[in-house]
Coordinates of C-alpha atoms and ligand atoms in Angstrom, one line a residue:
X1 CA 1.7 5.4 -16.6
X2 CA -0.8 2.6 -16.0
X3 CA -1.4 1.8 -12.3
X4 CA -2.9 -1.3 -10.7
X5 CA -3.9 -1.1 -7.1
X6 CA -4.0 -4.2 -4.9
X7 CA -6.3 -4.3 -1.8
X8 CA -7.6 -6.7 0.7
X9 CA -10.2 -4.7 2.6
X10 CA -12.0 -1.4 2.8
X11 CA -9.6 0.3 0.3
X12 CA -9.6 3.8 1.8
X13 CA -6.1 4.4 0.5
X14 CA -7.1 3.0 -2.9
X15 CA -10.0 5.5 -3.0
X16 CA -7.7 8.4 -2.4
X17 CA -5.3 7.2 -5.1
X18 CA -8.1 7.0 -7.6
X19 CA -9.5 10.4 -6.6
X20 CA -6.2 12.1 -7.3
X21 CA -5.2 10.3 -10.5
X22 CA -6.9 12.9 -12.7
X23 CA -6.1 15.9 -14.9
X24 CA -2.3 16.5 -15.3
X25 CA -1.4 13.5 -13.1
X26 CA 1.1 11.3 -15.0
X27 CA -0.7 8.1 -14.1
X28 CA -4.2 6.6 -14.6
X29 CA -5.7 3.6 -12.8
X30 CA -6.3 0.5 -15.0
X31 CA -7.3 -2.1 -12.3
X32 CA -8.2 -2.6 -8.7
X33 CA -7.5 -6.2 -7.6
X34 CA -8.3 -7.9 -4.3
X35 CA -7.3 -11.2 -2.8
X36 CA -10.5 -11.2 -0.9
X37 CA -13.8 -11.4 -2.9
X38 CA -15.6 -9.7 0.1
X39 CA -13.3 -6.7 0.2
X40 CA -15.4 -3.5 0.6
X41 CA -13.0 -1.6 -1.7
X42 CA -14.2 -3.5 -4.7
X43 CA -17.6 -1.8 -4.8
X44 CA -15.9 1.6 -4.1
X45 CA -13.6 1.0 -7.1
X46 CA -16.5 0.1 -9.4
X47 CA -18.5 3.2 -8.2
X48 CA -15.4 5.2 -9.3
X49 CA -15.5 3.6 -12.7
X50 CA -12.4 1.4 -12.4
X51 CA -12.3 -2.2 -13.5
X52 CA -11.8 -4.7 -10.7
X53 CA -10.6 -8.3 -10.3
X54 CA -10.4 -10.9 -7.6
X55 CA -7.8 -13.5 -7.1
X56 CA -8.8 -15.4 -4.0
X57 CA -5.8 -16.7 -2.2
X58 CA -7.7 -19.3 -0.2
X59 CA -8.1 -22.0 -2.9
X60 CA -4.3 -22.0 -3.2
X61 CA -3.9 -22.9 0.5
X62 CA -0.3 -22.5 1.6
X63 CA 1.0 -22.6 -2.0
X64 CA 2.1 -19.0 -2.4
X65 CA 3.5 -19.4 -5.8
X66 CA 0.2 -20.8 -7.2
X67 CA -1.6 -17.8 -5.8
X68 CA 1.1 -15.5 -7.3
X69 CA 0.9 -17.1 -10.7
X70 CA -2.9 -16.5 -10.7
X71 CA -2.1 -12.9 -9.5
X72 CA 0.3 -12.3 -12.4
X73 CA -2.1 -13.8 -14.9
X74 CA -4.9 -11.5 -13.7
X75 CA -2.6 -8.4 -13.9
X76 CA -1.0 -9.1 -17.3
X77 CA -3.9 -8.2 -19.6
X78 CA -4.0 -4.7 -18.0
X79 CA -0.2 -4.2 -18.6
X80 CA 0.3 -2.1 -15.5
X81 CA 3.5 0.0 -15.3
X82 CA 3.2 0.4 -11.5
X83 CA 1.7 -1.7 -8.8
X84 CA 0.4 0.0 -5.6
X85 CA -0.2 -2.2 -2.6
X86 CA -2.8 -0.4 -0.5
X87 CA -4.0 -2.4 2.5
X88 CA -2.9 -5.6 0.7
X89 CA -2.5 -8.2 3.4
X90 CA -0.7 -11.0 1.6
X91 CA 3.1 -11.4 1.8
X92 CA 4.6 -11.6 -1.7
X93 CA 7.5 -14.0 -2.4
X94 CA 10.8 -12.8 -3.9
X95 CA 9.7 -14.6 -7.1
X96 CA 6.8 -12.4 -7.6
X97 CA 8.5 -9.2 -6.5
X98 CA 11.6 -9.5 -8.7
X99 CA 10.0 -8.6 -12.0
X100 CA 8.1 -5.7 -10.3
X101 CA 11.2 -4.3 -8.5
X102 CA 11.4 -0.6 -9.0
X103 CA 7.7 -0.5 -10.1
X104 CA 5.9 -1.6 -6.9
X105 CA 4.9 0.6 -3.9
X106 CA 3.5 -0.2 -0.5
X107 CA 2.2 1.9 2.3
X108 CA 3.0 0.7 5.8
X109 CA 1.5 2.2 9.0
X110 CA 4.7 3.1 10.9
X111 CA 7.8 5.2 10.5
X112 CA 10.0 2.5 8.9
X113 CA 12.5 1.1 9.7
X114 CA 10.6 1.2 13.0
X115 CA 7.9 -1.6 13.4
X116 CA 8.0 -3.6 10.2
X117 CA 5.2 -6.3 10.3
X118 CA 1.9 -6.1 12.1
X119 CA 0.4 -4.4 15.2
X120 CA 2.4 -1.2 14.6
X121 CA 0.2 1.1 16.6
X122 CA 0.2 -1.1 19.7
X123 CA 4.0 -1.4 19.5
X124 CA 4.5 2.4 19.2
X125 CA 2.2 2.8 22.3
X126 CA 4.0 0.1 24.2
X127 CA 7.3 1.9 23.5
X128 CA 5.7 5.2 24.7
X129 CA 6.8 6.8 21.4
X130 CA 5.8 10.4 21.2
X131 CA 5.8 10.3 17.4
X132 CA 4.4 7.7 14.9
X133 CA 3.3 7.8 11.3
X134 CA 3.3 6.0 8.0
X135 CA 5.7 5.2 5.2
X136 CA 5.5 4.6 1.5
X137 CA 8.3 2.4 0.2
X138 CA 9.4 0.5 -2.8
X139 CA 8.6 -3.2 -2.4
X140 CA 11.7 -5.4 -2.4
X141 CA 12.3 -9.1 -1.5
X142 CA 12.5 -8.2 2.2
X143 CA 9.2 -7.4 3.9
X144 CA 8.6 -3.8 4.7
X145 CA 12.3 -2.9 4.0
X146 CA 12.5 -1.3 0.6
X147 CA 13.8 2.3 -0.2
X148 CA 11.6 4.9 1.5
X149 CA 9.7 7.1 -0.9
X150 CA 7.7 9.1 1.7
X151 CA 6.8 9.5 5.3
X152 CA 4.2 11.4 7.3
X153 CA 4.2 11.9 11.1
X154 CA 1.6 12.1 13.8
X155 CA 1.8 13.0 17.4
X156 CA 1.0 10.2 19.9
X157 CA -1.5 11.8 22.3
X158 CA -2.2 11.0 26.0
X159 CA -5.0 8.4 26.2
X160 CA -4.3 7.1 22.6
X161 CA -5.4 3.5 22.0
X162 CA -4.2 1.5 19.0
X163 CA -7.5 2.4 17.3
X164 CA -7.3 6.2 17.9
X165 CA -3.7 6.1 16.8
X166 CA -4.5 4.0 13.7
X167 CA -7.2 6.4 12.7
X168 CA -4.9 9.4 13.0
X169 CA -2.2 7.6 10.9
X170 CA -4.7 6.5 8.3
X171 CA -5.7 10.1 7.7
X172 CA -2.1 10.9 7.0
X173 CA -1.8 7.9 4.7
X174 CA -4.5 9.4 2.6
X175 CA -2.4 12.5 2.0
X176 CA 1.0 10.8 1.7
X177 CA 0.3 8.0 -0.8
X178 CA -1.2 10.2 -3.5
X179 CA 1.6 12.7 -3.1
X180 CA 4.2 9.9 -3.5
X181 CA 2.5 8.3 -6.5
X182 CA 2.2 11.6 -8.3
X183 CA 6.0 12.1 -7.9
X184 CA 6.9 8.5 -8.5
X185 CA 4.8 8.2 -11.7
X186 CA 6.7 11.3 -13.0
X187 CA 9.9 9.4 -12.5
X188 CA 11.0 11.3 -9.4
X189 CA 12.1 9.1 -6.5
X190 CA 12.9 12.1 -4.2
X191 CA 11.2 11.1 -0.9
X192 CA 8.0 13.0 0.1
X193 CA 8.6 14.0 3.8
X194 CA 5.4 15.5 5.3
X195 CA 5.7 17.2 8.7
Ligands
LIG201 C1 -4.8 0.2 7.3 O1 -4.4 -0.4 8.6 C2 -3.7 1.0 6.8 O2 -2.9 1.6 7.9 C3 -2.8 0.0 6.1 O3 -3.8 -0.9 5.5 C4 -5.0 -0.9 6.3 C5 -6.2 -0.8 5.5 O4 -6.1 0.3 4.7 N1 -2.1 0.7 5.0 P1 -7.2 0.6 3.5 O5 -8.3 1.4 4.2 O6 -7.7 -0.8 3.0 O7 -6.5 1.4 2.5

């Protein structure tokens, strides 16, 4: 399977996906694409020998479909079978998602269906949750609501701040996403549920 990974920033999840897509893994990375030309993950992808592309969303202003047409055009030559959103911070319209449905994954830093959207760690702390975590799900038309393909949990510790909690969750993302992609690329949609 050919995998394209979409990023917006540091790309730490992308790095872990690249590092594990080797040997008998049923997928190989064909492209790392960012909507931000300054994304730190672009250099990391190049260092790991993976082609990169940038489709800057800013020239398109509020015209999401213009941005998404450019995105589709940039992806097409690489003919990816699977898209992995990894720290990709643009909301995709149903028009873009539809042809990728069943072939596009996202990682979200909460135990969905809890806390779709932003500021998940602050919201978990505000609710005094004792557990928190991350979810890999299939991307559908509704933001952060597709079928769950994996979850990993962390304990919320006394004195946690959004930053300390985010760091603990990020460490679990780096284990969960590669495990889900390996299974998903083999055609198995059984959820990966890490303790
Ligand atoms: C992090 O907040 C992570 O929880 C979420 O996207 C952000 C950046 O991740 N998935 P990455 O380091 O760019 O993969």
